[in-house]
Amino acid sequence: MTQTQDWWVYRGTGTPHDGILRLPPAPPWRAFRHDGAGLLDSPSLPDHDAVQRHLGRAGQGAAYQAGEREIHLVNLALHLRRPLLLTGRPGTGKSTLAYAVAHELKLGPVLRWPITSRSTLKDGLYEYDAVGRLYDAGLRNTALGAQGVRGSQPPPPPDIGKYLWLGPLGTALLPWRRPRVLLIDEIDKSDMDFPNDLLNVLEEGEFVIPELARLGRESQHVTTADRVEAEIRGGEVACAEFPLVVLTSNEEREFPMAFLRRCVRLEIGTPNHEQLARIVAAHLGTTSADSAEARSALIAEFLTRQRELGALANDQLLNALLMAERGLWGGETGRALLRDDLLRPLDKG
């Protein structure tokens, strides 16, 4: 049993609480310039589907079994207002930690940004559909002409805010009352320059949208990644509370030192038998004594194959257990299918 520390905000219990309100002020070098006016409340409805998919339908947040080191480093990231870089093999629950923290600290739906080799910083900040705005303006002018409306000046184009929406990073940097959780998933798939491109935004906690800044101090309503409206004045987006930024990496590349020194780094290891049993129970529920014995045996088989043969992911174990409990564990043919196909190491051809 992990003993709770006084300085912990996130406790790793999976039980929602308001501990985030006890988070001390940011250190001077991580304090941001937002004046605290017009703070936004996180979307009121939790992201049930995502929470249940990542944390299990039974127990939800309790499905993620955070160890003491994981809890320590999550809290360091919260106190220091620094990104948390999670490294480890695929399938070890790196992205699930972001959902567990958001669930327990009641920080609203996780803002997820899956990274590919084509991802750019602007993708995460905002998108602007200039062509759509011009097209709609042309349609309106055509309609007015068809109605015989004449004037010395053409009508102004439609409000720009209707054609601009914030990405996950841009949404996370809005002035939320409670910090949002931003999951930047599989950053090691990005272009080589991408981590350095992130540095300034993550360091400053703000950015400017040029298309809105050209309008002066005029405010515009834009759509967020949560599909809600937010008001932006002068084209500036600045956070009041730095988001908990969780970056995941499958250890497929190295990162620049300038990027690493700004992160709190945590390597996620392989869960042990007890942790896996609790994860399985959260996703598949409890079972009879006979089935529990078979479940324990298959978990042991999974750990043995993982240790001796290579990389296996937690979701492979869940798939195998689901099929075992549907009858495949009862015969040699079924057991062979579980071992050779569902528990086939990811790094083997």
Short mmCIF file of C-alpha atoms in Angstrom, two decimals:
data_model
loop_
_atom_site.label_atom_id
_atom_site.label_comp_id
_atom_site.label_asym_id
_atom_site.label_seq_id
_atom_site.Cartn_x
_atom_site.Cartn_y
_atom_site.Cartn_z
CA MET A 1 0.00 0.00 0.00
CA THR A 2 1.45 3.35 -1.08
CA GLN A 3 1.39 5.94 1.71
CA THR A 4 -0.01 9.33 0.70
CA GLN A 5 2.45 12.24 0.86
CA ASP A 6 1.35 15.71 2.04
CA TRP A 7 2.58 17.41 -1.13
CA TRP A 8 0.68 15.11 -3.46
CA VAL A 9 -2.19 16.60 -5.45
CA TYR A 10 -2.70 13.45 -7.53
CA ARG A 11 -2.88 10.42 -5.22
CA GLY A 12 -3.35 7.58 -7.71
CA THR A 13 -6.49 6.29 -5.99
CA GLY A 14 -8.83 6.63 -8.97
CA THR A 15 -11.42 8.35 -6.73
CA PRO A 16 -12.35 11.84 -8.01
CA HIS A 17 -11.57 14.69 -5.62
CA ASP A 18 -10.81 18.44 -5.57
CA GLY A 19 -7.16 18.12 -4.62
CA ILE A 20 -6.19 20.36 -7.57
CA LEU A 21 -7.47 23.30 -5.50
CA ARG A 22 -4.58 22.67 -3.08
CA LEU A 23 -1.97 23.09 -5.80
CA PRO A 24 0.37 25.94 -4.68
CA PRO A 25 1.01 28.92 -6.98
CA ALA A 26 3.36 28.41 -9.88
CA PRO A 27 7.06 29.09 -9.26
CA PRO A 28 8.10 32.59 -10.44
CA TRP A 29 9.79 31.24 -13.57
CA ARG A 30 6.59 29.41 -14.57
CA ALA A 31 4.02 32.09 -13.69
CA PHE A 32 1.97 33.25 -16.66
CA ARG A 33 0.68 36.70 -17.45
CA HIS A 34 -3.07 36.08 -17.66
CA ASP A 35 -4.80 38.44 -15.21
CA GLY A 36 -7.41 35.91 -14.06
CA ALA A 37 -10.36 37.69 -15.69
CA GLY A 38 -12.91 35.70 -17.66
CA LEU A 39 -11.74 32.27 -16.55
CA LEU A 40 -13.37 29.30 -18.28
CA ASP A 41 -14.84 26.25 -16.59
CA SER A 42 -13.97 22.87 -18.07
CA PRO A 43 -16.78 21.19 -20.02
CA SER A 44 -19.22 19.94 -17.40
CA LEU A 45 -19.87 16.53 -18.93
CA PRO A 46 -17.02 14.06 -18.43
CA ASP A 47 -15.71 12.16 -21.42
CA HIS A 48 -17.38 8.89 -20.38
CA ASP A 49 -16.56 6.93 -23.52
CA ALA A 50 -12.87 7.80 -23.43
CA VAL A 51 -12.63 7.24 -19.67
CA GLN A 52 -14.28 3.84 -19.93
CA ARG A 53 -12.20 2.82 -22.93
CA HIS A 54 -8.91 3.67 -21.22
CA LEU A 55 -9.72 2.98 -17.57
CA GLY A 56 -12.26 0.19 -17.72
CA ARG A 57 -16.01 0.16 -17.30
CA ALA A 58 -15.81 -1.26 -13.78
CA GLY A 59 -13.84 0.94 -11.46
CA GLN A 60 -12.86 3.47 -14.15
CA GLY A 61 -9.97 5.45 -12.63
CA ALA A 62 -9.01 2.59 -10.34
CA ALA A 63 -8.10 0.53 -13.41
CA TYR A 64 -4.84 2.42 -13.77
CA GLN A 65 -2.45 1.09 -11.13
CA ALA A 66 -0.09 3.99 -10.53
CA GLY A 67 3.00 3.13 -8.51
CA GLU A 68 4.68 5.50 -6.10
CA ARG A 69 7.21 6.70 -8.68
CA GLU A 70 4.46 7.47 -11.21
CA ILE A 71 2.52 9.42 -8.56
CA HIS A 72 5.65 11.32 -7.50
CA LEU A 73 6.48 12.41 -11.05
CA VAL A 74 2.91 13.38 -11.97
CA ASN A 75 2.89 15.63 -8.92
CA LEU A 76 6.29 17.08 -9.82
CA ALA A 77 4.92 18.01 -13.26
CA LEU A 78 1.85 19.61 -11.64
CA HIS A 79 3.86 21.61 -9.08
CA LEU A 80 6.54 22.73 -11.54
CA ARG A 81 4.12 23.36 -14.44
CA ARG A 82 6.28 21.25 -16.73
CA PRO A 83 5.34 18.70 -19.41
CA LEU A 84 5.50 15.04 -18.38
CA LEU A 85 7.36 12.90 -20.93
CA LEU A 86 6.38 9.22 -20.65
CA THR A 87 8.57 6.63 -22.35
CA GLY A 88 8.14 2.89 -22.55
CA ARG A 89 7.18 0.01 -24.78
CA PRO A 90 3.87 0.13 -26.69
CA GLY A 91 0.92 -1.10 -24.67
CA THR A 92 2.28 -0.35 -21.19
CA GLY A 93 -0.43 2.19 -20.35
CA LYS A 94 1.38 5.46 -21.05
CA SER A 95 -1.61 7.31 -22.52
CA THR A 96 -3.90 5.81 -19.87
CA LEU A 97 -2.08 7.78 -17.17
CA ALA A 98 -3.35 11.05 -18.69
CA TYR A 99 -6.95 9.80 -18.43
CA ALA A 100 -6.39 8.58 -14.88
CA VAL A 101 -5.11 12.00 -13.73
CA ALA A 102 -7.91 13.90 -15.49
CA HIS A 103 -10.50 11.54 -14.00
CA GLU A 104 -9.20 11.72 -10.43
CA LEU A 105 -8.57 15.49 -10.35
CA LYS A 106 -11.80 16.34 -12.22
CA LEU A 107 -10.01 18.27 -14.96
CA GLY A 108 -12.54 17.62 -17.72
CA PRO A 109 -12.15 15.55 -20.89
CA VAL A 110 -8.61 14.81 -22.00
CA LEU A 111 -7.53 16.83 -25.03
CA ARG A 112 -5.77 14.26 -27.25
CA TRP A 113 -3.39 15.16 -30.08
CA PRO A 114 -2.17 12.02 -31.92
CA ILE A 115 1.12 12.77 -33.68
CA THR A 116 2.17 11.57 -37.13
CA SER A 117 5.19 12.31 -39.31
CA ARG A 118 3.16 15.09 -40.95
CA SER A 119 2.08 16.87 -37.74
CA THR A 120 3.03 20.53 -37.35
CA LEU A 121 2.80 22.94 -34.43
CA LYS A 122 0.03 24.87 -36.17
CA ASP A 123 -2.10 21.69 -36.38
CA GLY A 124 -2.23 21.62 -32.60
CA LEU A 125 -2.84 25.34 -32.18
CA TYR A 126 -5.61 26.22 -34.65
CA GLU A 127 -7.02 25.85 -38.14
CA TYR A 128 -8.45 28.60 -40.31
CA ASP A 129 -10.67 27.89 -43.30
CA ALA A 130 -9.94 31.00 -45.38
CA VAL A 131 -11.26 29.37 -48.57
CA GLY A 132 -14.58 28.56 -46.92
CA ARG A 133 -14.95 32.12 -45.69
CA LEU A 134 -14.27 33.57 -49.14
CA TYR A 135 -16.67 31.08 -50.71
CA ASP A 136 -19.46 32.00 -48.29
CA ALA A 137 -18.79 35.71 -48.86
CA GLY A 138 -19.08 35.15 -52.61
CA LEU A 139 -22.36 33.27 -52.18
CA ARG A 140 -23.75 36.10 -50.10
CA ASN A 141 -22.74 38.73 -52.65
CA THR A 142 -24.29 36.63 -55.41
CA ALA A 143 -27.52 36.30 -53.43
CA LEU A 144 -27.69 40.05 -52.81
CA GLY A 145 -27.10 40.71 -56.51
CA ALA A 146 -29.89 38.31 -57.44
CA GLN A 147 -32.22 40.24 -55.13
CA GLY A 148 -31.36 43.49 -56.86
CA VAL A 149 -29.55 44.95 -53.85
CA ARG A 150 -27.08 47.63 -54.90
CA GLY A 151 -24.76 49.63 -52.71
CA SER A 152 -21.60 51.68 -52.92
CA GLN A 153 -19.72 49.26 -50.69
CA PRO A 154 -19.79 45.46 -50.77
CA PRO A 155 -20.97 43.82 -47.54
CA PRO A 156 -18.22 42.80 -45.08
CA PRO A 157 -17.15 39.16 -45.16
CA PRO A 158 -18.63 36.80 -42.57
CA ASP A 159 -17.16 36.86 -39.04
CA ILE A 160 -13.78 35.19 -39.12
CA GLY A 161 -14.40 33.33 -35.87
CA LYS A 162 -16.91 31.04 -37.57
CA TYR A 163 -14.14 29.69 -39.78
CA LEU A 164 -11.48 29.24 -37.13
CA TRP A 165 -11.24 26.46 -34.56
CA LEU A 166 -8.64 25.66 -31.95
CA GLY A 167 -6.68 22.44 -31.93
CA PRO A 168 -5.97 20.39 -28.79
CA LEU A 169 -2.90 22.45 -27.81
CA GLY A 170 -4.65 25.74 -28.53
CA THR A 171 -7.65 24.65 -26.48
CA ALA A 172 -5.44 23.56 -23.55
CA LEU A 173 -3.85 27.05 -23.46
CA LEU A 174 -7.13 28.90 -23.02
CA PRO A 175 -7.58 30.51 -19.57
CA TRP A 176 -9.25 27.56 -17.82
CA ARG A 177 -10.04 27.83 -14.12
CA ARG A 178 -8.55 24.36 -13.61
CA PRO A 179 -5.66 23.13 -15.76
CA ARG A 180 -6.70 20.89 -18.63
CA VAL A 181 -4.93 17.63 -19.47
CA LEU A 182 -3.36 17.55 -22.94
CA LEU A 183 -2.17 14.19 -24.26
CA ILE A 184 0.39 14.57 -27.09
CA ASP A 185 0.48 10.94 -28.13
CA GLU A 186 3.48 9.21 -29.74
CA ILE A 187 5.62 12.30 -30.20
CA ASP A 188 8.47 10.09 -31.41
CA LYS A 189 6.58 9.70 -34.71
CA SER A 190 6.97 13.41 -35.44
CA ASP A 191 9.30 15.24 -37.78
CA MET A 192 12.77 15.85 -36.30
CA ASP A 193 12.09 19.58 -35.76
CA PHE A 194 8.71 19.13 -34.10
CA PRO A 195 9.88 18.89 -30.43
CA ASN A 196 11.87 22.12 -30.79
CA ASP A 197 8.88 23.81 -32.47
CA LEU A 198 6.86 23.06 -29.32
CA LEU A 199 9.39 24.65 -26.98
CA ASN A 200 8.37 28.32 -27.20
CA VAL A 201 4.64 27.66 -26.80
CA LEU A 202 5.17 25.29 -23.87
CA GLU A 203 7.62 27.71 -22.28
CA GLU A 204 5.45 30.82 -22.62
CA GLY A 205 2.00 29.26 -22.20
CA GLU A 206 0.55 31.50 -24.91
CA PHE A 207 0.41 32.13 -28.65
CA VAL A 208 -1.03 34.60 -31.16
CA ILE A 209 -3.46 33.87 -33.99
CA PRO A 210 -2.39 36.35 -36.72
CA GLU A 211 -5.73 36.21 -38.55
CA LEU A 212 -7.46 37.49 -35.40
CA ALA A 213 -4.66 39.82 -34.26
CA ARG A 214 -5.09 41.86 -37.45
CA LEU A 215 -8.55 42.85 -36.19
CA GLY A 216 -7.06 44.74 -33.23
CA ARG A 217 -8.70 44.35 -29.82
CA GLU A 218 -11.96 43.15 -31.33
CA SER A 219 -13.13 39.91 -29.74
CA GLN A 220 -14.08 36.84 -31.72
CA HIS A 221 -15.81 33.62 -30.73
CA VAL A 222 -14.09 30.49 -31.98
CA THR A 223 -14.77 26.78 -31.62
CA THR A 224 -12.54 24.74 -29.32
CA ALA A 225 -11.44 21.12 -29.64
CA ASP A 226 -14.24 20.39 -27.13
CA ARG A 227 -16.80 21.70 -29.65
CA VAL A 228 -17.70 24.65 -27.41
CA GLU A 229 -17.25 28.38 -28.01
CA ALA A 230 -14.51 30.50 -26.48
CA GLU A 231 -13.96 34.25 -26.74
CA ILE A 232 -10.56 35.47 -27.92
CA ARG A 233 -9.61 39.14 -27.77
CA GLY A 234 -6.87 40.60 -29.90
CA GLY A 235 -5.93 37.21 -31.28
CA GLU A 236 -4.06 36.28 -28.09
CA VAL A 237 -4.51 32.93 -26.31
CA ALA A 238 -2.84 32.80 -22.90
CA CYS A 239 -3.28 30.25 -20.13
CA ALA A 240 -4.13 31.11 -16.55
CA GLU A 241 -3.10 27.65 -15.32
CA PHE A 242 -0.51 25.71 -17.30
CA PRO A 243 -2.08 22.48 -18.57
CA LEU A 244 -0.80 19.08 -17.55
CA VAL A 245 0.90 18.18 -20.83
CA VAL A 246 1.52 14.43 -21.11
CA LEU A 247 3.78 13.43 -23.99
CA THR A 248 4.20 9.75 -24.82
CA SER A 249 7.07 8.09 -26.66
CA ASN A 250 7.64 4.46 -27.62
CA GLU A 251 11.41 5.00 -27.37
CA GLU A 252 11.84 4.99 -31.14
CA ARG A 253 14.07 8.09 -31.19
CA GLU A 254 16.05 10.52 -29.07
CA PHE A 255 14.99 14.10 -28.32
CA PRO A 256 17.00 17.34 -28.24
CA MET A 257 18.48 18.28 -24.86
CA ALA A 258 16.74 21.67 -24.97
CA PHE A 259 13.43 19.81 -25.12
CA LEU A 260 14.33 17.21 -22.48
CA ARG A 261 15.46 19.76 -19.90
CA ARG A 262 12.01 21.32 -19.94
CA CYS A 263 10.25 18.02 -19.23
CA VAL A 264 9.75 15.80 -16.22
CA ARG A 265 10.67 12.34 -17.53
CA LEU A 266 9.12 9.05 -16.50
CA GLU A 267 9.76 5.60 -17.91
CA ILE A 268 6.71 3.34 -17.66
CA GLY A 269 7.72 -0.24 -16.89
CA THR A 270 5.86 -3.51 -17.24
CA PRO A 271 3.07 -4.11 -14.67
CA ASN A 272 3.53 -7.05 -12.30
CA HIS A 273 1.03 -9.90 -11.80
CA GLU A 274 -0.98 -8.10 -9.10
CA GLN A 275 -1.24 -4.87 -11.10
CA LEU A 276 -2.31 -6.75 -14.22
CA ALA A 277 -4.96 -8.65 -12.25
CA ARG A 278 -6.47 -5.36 -11.05
CA ILE A 279 -6.36 -3.87 -14.56
CA VAL A 280 -8.10 -6.97 -15.94
CA ALA A 281 -10.76 -6.88 -13.21
CA ALA A 282 -11.49 -3.21 -13.99
CA HIS A 283 -11.99 -3.96 -17.67
CA LEU A 284 -13.59 -7.43 -17.57
CA GLY A 285 -15.15 -7.44 -14.11
CA THR A 286 -14.86 -10.06 -11.40
CA THR A 287 -15.38 -13.74 -12.12
CA SER A 288 -16.00 -17.13 -10.50
CA ALA A 289 -13.34 -18.99 -8.51
CA ASP A 290 -12.66 -21.43 -11.37
CA SER A 291 -12.44 -18.65 -13.94
CA ALA A 292 -10.27 -16.59 -11.58
CA GLU A 293 -7.78 -19.45 -11.43
CA ALA A 294 -7.68 -19.66 -15.23
CA ARG A 295 -7.37 -15.88 -15.44
CA SER A 296 -4.40 -15.93 -13.06
CA ALA A 297 -2.75 -18.71 -15.06
CA LEU A 298 -3.09 -16.77 -18.31
CA ILE A 299 -1.67 -13.62 -16.70
CA ALA A 300 1.32 -15.70 -15.56
CA GLU A 301 1.66 -17.08 -19.12
CA PHE A 302 1.57 -13.52 -20.48
CA LEU A 303 4.32 -12.34 -18.11
CA THR A 304 6.50 -15.38 -18.90
CA ARG A 305 6.18 -14.87 -22.66
CA GLN A 306 6.82 -11.15 -22.25
CA ARG A 307 10.00 -11.84 -20.30
CA GLU A 308 11.31 -14.64 -22.53
CA LEU A 309 10.06 -13.85 -26.03
CA GLY A 310 9.72 -10.07 -26.40
CA ALA A 311 7.29 -7.17 -26.42
CA LEU A 312 3.67 -7.82 -25.49
CA ALA A 313 1.02 -5.15 -24.85
CA ASN A 314 -1.58 -5.07 -22.10
CA ASP A 315 -4.42 -5.01 -24.61
CA GLN A 316 -3.17 -8.32 -26.03
CA LEU A 317 -3.67 -9.81 -22.58
CA LEU A 318 -7.19 -8.37 -22.39
CA ASN A 319 -8.03 -9.84 -25.80
CA ALA A 320 -6.67 -13.25 -24.79
CA LEU A 321 -8.54 -13.24 -21.47
CA LEU A 322 -11.79 -12.24 -23.14
CA MET A 323 -11.54 -15.17 -25.54
CA ALA A 324 -10.34 -17.53 -22.79
CA GLU A 325 -13.47 -16.74 -20.80
CA ARG A 326 -15.55 -17.45 -23.89
CA GLY A 327 -14.25 -21.02 -23.99
CA LEU A 328 -10.83 -21.07 -25.65
CA TRP A 329 -9.02 -21.91 -22.40
CA GLY A 330 -10.79 -25.25 -22.15
CA GLY A 331 -8.98 -27.10 -24.96
CA GLU A 332 -5.49 -27.43 -26.37
CA THR A 333 -6.48 -25.93 -29.73
CA GLY A 334 -7.94 -22.87 -28.03
CA ARG A 335 -4.93 -22.47 -25.77
CA ALA A 336 -2.62 -22.65 -28.78
CA LEU A 337 -4.61 -19.88 -30.47
CA LEU A 338 -4.27 -17.71 -27.38
CA ARG A 339 -0.54 -18.32 -27.04
CA ASP A 340 0.53 -18.27 -30.68
CA ASP A 341 -1.79 -15.64 -32.12
CA LEU A 342 -3.21 -13.33 -29.45
CA LEU A 343 -0.04 -13.39 -27.33
CA ARG A 344 2.35 -13.16 -30.25
CA PRO A 345 5.23 -10.75 -29.44
CA LEU A 346 4.97 -7.43 -31.26
CA ASP A 347 8.65 -7.41 -32.20
CA LYS A 348 8.55 -10.84 -33.84
CA GLY A 349 7.66 -11.38 -37.49
#
